[in-house]
XYZ file of C-alpha atoms in Angstrom:
257
model
C -72.726 29.965 -83.085
C -70.749 29.889 -86.296
C -68.391 28.785 -87.619
C -68.591 25.326 -86.068
C -64.800 25.207 -85.866
C -64.762 28.052 -83.338
C -64.405 27.324 -79.636
C -66.718 28.998 -77.152
C -66.129 29.394 -73.430
C -68.338 30.967 -70.790
C -66.442 33.828 -69.157
C -69.245 35.080 -66.903
C -72.105 32.732 -66.069
C -75.640 34.170 -65.780
C -77.547 34.206 -62.493
C -80.515 31.837 -62.093
C -79.658 30.116 -65.375
C -77.730 26.903 -65.982
C -75.477 27.526 -68.992
C -73.423 24.992 -70.931
C -71.846 24.545 -74.352
C -72.394 21.471 -76.505
C -70.711 21.393 -79.887
C -71.575 24.713 -81.502
C -74.658 25.321 -79.345
C -75.089 27.391 -76.194
C -77.649 25.670 -73.956
C -79.501 27.779 -71.377
C -81.893 26.383 -68.779
C -83.653 28.998 -66.592
C -84.141 28.217 -62.922
C -87.160 29.090 -60.772
C -87.462 32.844 -60.297
C -85.516 33.807 -63.416
C -86.536 37.125 -64.978
C -83.391 38.556 -66.526
C -79.627 38.162 -66.348
C -76.416 38.741 -68.298
C -73.552 36.518 -69.359
C -70.275 36.854 -71.244
C -69.095 34.343 -73.825
C -65.654 34.202 -75.466
C -65.430 32.895 -79.030
C -61.986 31.773 -80.240
C -61.152 30.892 -83.845
C -57.711 29.504 -84.371
C -54.811 30.619 -82.188
C -54.986 34.369 -82.531
C -58.589 35.413 -83.228
C -60.988 35.759 -80.306
C -63.838 38.015 -79.233
C -65.903 38.382 -76.067
C -69.619 39.029 -76.306
C -71.992 40.175 -73.555
C -75.420 38.562 -73.883
C -78.537 39.810 -72.089
C -81.103 37.159 -71.190
C -84.793 37.720 -70.529
C -87.670 35.451 -69.566
C -90.291 35.043 -72.287
C -92.838 36.965 -70.199
C -91.111 39.740 -68.306
C -92.076 42.916 -66.518
C -91.557 46.213 -68.281
C -88.742 47.314 -65.964
C -87.413 47.125 -62.411
C -85.828 44.519 -60.192
C -88.617 44.128 -57.645
C -86.399 45.283 -54.795
C -84.855 48.748 -55.170
C -87.066 49.537 -58.151
C -90.483 47.918 -58.412
C -91.352 45.645 -61.290
C -93.601 47.690 -63.586
C -96.771 46.119 -64.966
C -98.794 47.278 -67.975
C -100.786 44.193 -68.985
C -102.798 41.345 -67.473
C -100.240 38.614 -68.178
C -97.658 40.561 -66.168
C -100.114 41.155 -63.327
C -100.641 37.403 -63.229
C -96.875 36.916 -62.757
C -97.075 38.578 -59.322
C -97.857 35.140 -57.912
C -94.334 33.977 -58.841
C -92.574 36.777 -56.913
C -94.729 37.256 -53.838
C -92.164 39.131 -51.725
C -91.333 41.753 -54.382
C -92.487 45.293 -55.139
C -94.794 46.022 -58.095
C -96.052 49.193 -59.756
C -99.019 49.066 -62.125
C -98.605 51.586 -64.951
C -101.815 50.966 -66.956
C -105.358 49.730 -66.434
C -105.495 45.912 -66.254
C -108.268 43.670 -67.614
C -108.079 40.233 -65.996
C -110.577 38.847 -68.511
C -107.784 39.130 -71.103
C -105.863 36.272 -69.454
C -105.672 32.948 -71.303
C -106.900 31.207 -68.137
C -109.251 32.705 -65.514
C -107.638 34.598 -62.644
C -106.922 32.459 -59.579
C -106.193 33.953 -56.123
C -102.536 34.379 -55.162
C -102.084 31.944 -52.231
C -99.957 34.317 -50.122
C -98.362 37.716 -50.607
C -95.850 39.711 -48.552
C -94.625 42.312 -51.036
C -96.131 45.583 -52.283
C -98.622 46.158 -55.089
C -98.944 49.848 -55.936
C -101.737 50.309 -58.452
C -100.536 53.782 -59.428
C -104.159 54.950 -59.456
C -105.140 52.428 -62.137
C -108.109 50.068 -62.437
C -108.134 46.279 -62.406
C -111.275 45.012 -64.117
C -112.568 41.489 -64.527
C -112.162 40.222 -60.947
C -115.004 37.741 -61.256
C -115.908 34.261 -59.992
C -119.129 32.359 -60.605
C -118.193 30.109 -57.662
C -115.082 30.323 -55.484
C -114.252 28.229 -52.431
C -110.933 29.830 -51.457
C -110.937 32.644 -48.893
C -109.753 35.594 -50.998
C -110.510 37.011 -54.430
C -107.159 38.642 -55.180
C -105.014 37.065 -52.449
C -105.768 34.293 -49.972
C -103.391 35.366 -47.171
C -101.941 38.885 -47.244
C -99.125 40.207 -45.080
C -98.016 42.757 -47.660
C -99.136 46.173 -48.896
C -101.896 46.814 -51.438
C -102.396 50.463 -52.373
C -103.618 53.036 -54.905
C -105.759 50.641 -56.932
C -109.424 50.162 -57.821
C -111.599 47.182 -58.694
C -114.671 48.771 -60.329
C -116.634 45.731 -61.548
C -116.292 42.947 -58.966
C -118.767 40.112 -59.588
C -118.196 37.246 -57.171
C -120.127 34.338 -55.677
C -118.274 32.761 -52.739
C -119.028 29.399 -51.166
C -116.856 29.784 -48.048
C -115.475 32.501 -45.774
C -114.348 35.268 -48.109
C -112.889 38.737 -48.683
C -112.515 40.479 -52.054
C -108.890 41.585 -51.634
C -107.779 38.973 -49.101
C -109.271 36.176 -47.065
C -106.865 36.778 -44.174
C -105.112 40.128 -43.730
C -102.465 40.674 -41.075
C -99.381 42.801 -40.503
C -99.581 44.570 -43.869
C -101.629 47.519 -45.119
C -104.471 48.023 -47.583
C -104.661 51.721 -48.429
C -106.403 53.951 -50.968
C -108.397 51.134 -52.592
C -111.791 51.320 -54.324
C -114.057 48.271 -54.705
C -117.403 48.290 -56.541
C -119.750 45.605 -57.812
C -121.623 42.570 -56.524
C -120.594 40.112 -53.814
C -122.691 37.043 -52.964
C -122.003 34.329 -50.405
C -123.838 30.990 -50.328
C -121.796 29.958 -47.286
C -124.008 29.064 -44.323
C -121.437 29.597 -41.559
C -119.566 32.872 -40.982
C -117.406 35.626 -42.515
C -117.901 37.764 -45.596
C -116.034 41.043 -46.070
C -116.097 43.614 -48.845
C -112.327 44.076 -48.518
C -111.055 41.213 -46.325
C -112.609 38.218 -44.675
C -110.636 38.615 -41.453
C -108.197 41.268 -40.252
C -105.689 40.591 -37.466
C -102.989 43.132 -36.596
C -103.130 44.662 -40.071
C -104.313 48.064 -41.284
C -107.030 49.087 -43.749
C -107.297 52.805 -44.485
C -108.731 55.255 -47.022
C -110.852 52.577 -48.669
C -114.148 53.124 -50.495
C -116.487 50.180 -50.992
C -119.746 50.223 -52.945
C -120.996 46.656 -53.132
C -124.364 44.986 -53.335
C -123.773 42.150 -50.870
C -126.026 39.148 -50.386
C -125.298 36.424 -47.855
C -126.613 33.365 -46.052
C -123.767 33.623 -43.514
C -123.132 35.678 -40.410
C -120.214 38.034 -39.645
C -120.782 40.187 -42.708
C -119.078 43.582 -43.015
C -118.627 46.099 -45.786
C -114.912 46.260 -44.940
C -114.156 43.118 -42.905
C -116.212 40.116 -41.895
C -114.334 39.850 -38.603
C -111.619 41.746 -36.726
C -109.658 39.171 -34.737
C -107.268 41.433 -32.839
C -107.429 44.676 -30.881
C -104.317 45.768 -32.785
C -106.214 45.750 -36.086
C -106.774 49.218 -37.555
C -109.580 50.334 -39.866
C -109.475 54.087 -40.513
C -111.105 56.612 -42.841
C -113.110 53.995 -44.741
C -116.488 54.472 -46.414
C -119.018 51.830 -47.453
C -122.129 52.209 -49.574
C -124.381 49.801 -51.452
C -126.524 47.193 -49.719
C -126.323 44.104 -47.514
C -129.088 41.507 -47.841
C -129.115 38.624 -45.383
C -131.107 35.550 -46.415
C -130.829 33.590 -43.167
C -131.208 34.112 -39.424
C -127.676 35.362 -38.820
C -126.074 37.970 -36.570
C -123.097 40.367 -36.617
C -123.974 42.245 -39.777
C -122.571 45.770 -40.208
C -121.437 48.337 -42.714
C -117.799 48.204 -41.555
C -117.051 45.080 -39.464
C -119.286 42.074 -38.860
C-alpha cells in the first residue's frame, strides 16, 4: 500500500488465510481448502486521517458461485470440475458441458467422494484411459450422490477390478446417468461394471448404459460387476451394447455379474 509512511492494521482477519503486514506490504498465505474470504484493513496516515477498506479474496481457480453447502459450487469448465477432488464432501452443480481432454494433465480418479455432483443435464466428455489400474474411472470409492449427468464417449482399458463411475459404491445414490462408449478389461480375476465395480448398500436408478464391453475377467455386468449386499438397490436401469468374454469365466450379465 502507499504511501509507505501510512500504518496498516488488520481489523477483520480472513478465514482460511494467514494474513500479516510487513513494512508497506500485506502478506496473504492461503490455507488448505481456501476458495474465497473477506477481510478488513485500516490504513492510518498521521494522527487524524484513517480509512477502512473491505477486501474480497479469491483463489486463483475458483468456482463460478456458491459455497458448496447451502448453495452448490457451480462448474462451467474442466479445470473447475477437476477441483471437485479438493472438496469431496461438498455440493456441486455443473452448468455447462465439460471436456476433460481440455485439462492440462489427464484426468485422474477422485480417491473418495461423499458430496453431491449434479450434472444439470450436461455432458462430460473425454473420460478416457489407455490403461488404468485403480478401481474407478470418475471416483474410486463413492458414498455420495451422482446425478443428472452423461458420459457419451467413454473409452477405457482397465487392468484391475473396475467401474466407470465408481469402483466401490455404497450408501450414496447414482441417478439419471447416461454412459456410452467402450470398456475393456485385461484383468484376469473378477469384477467389471459399466457403472460401478461393486455396489454395497447403495442405490443406482434411472441409468442408461450403452457400452461395448470386452473382458478376460469374471463378474461382468452392464451396471455392476458385483452386488455385495441385499440392501443394494438397482432400479429402472437399461443396458445395451455388447459384452465379449475372452476367457472361461462365469457370472456375466446385462445388469449384475
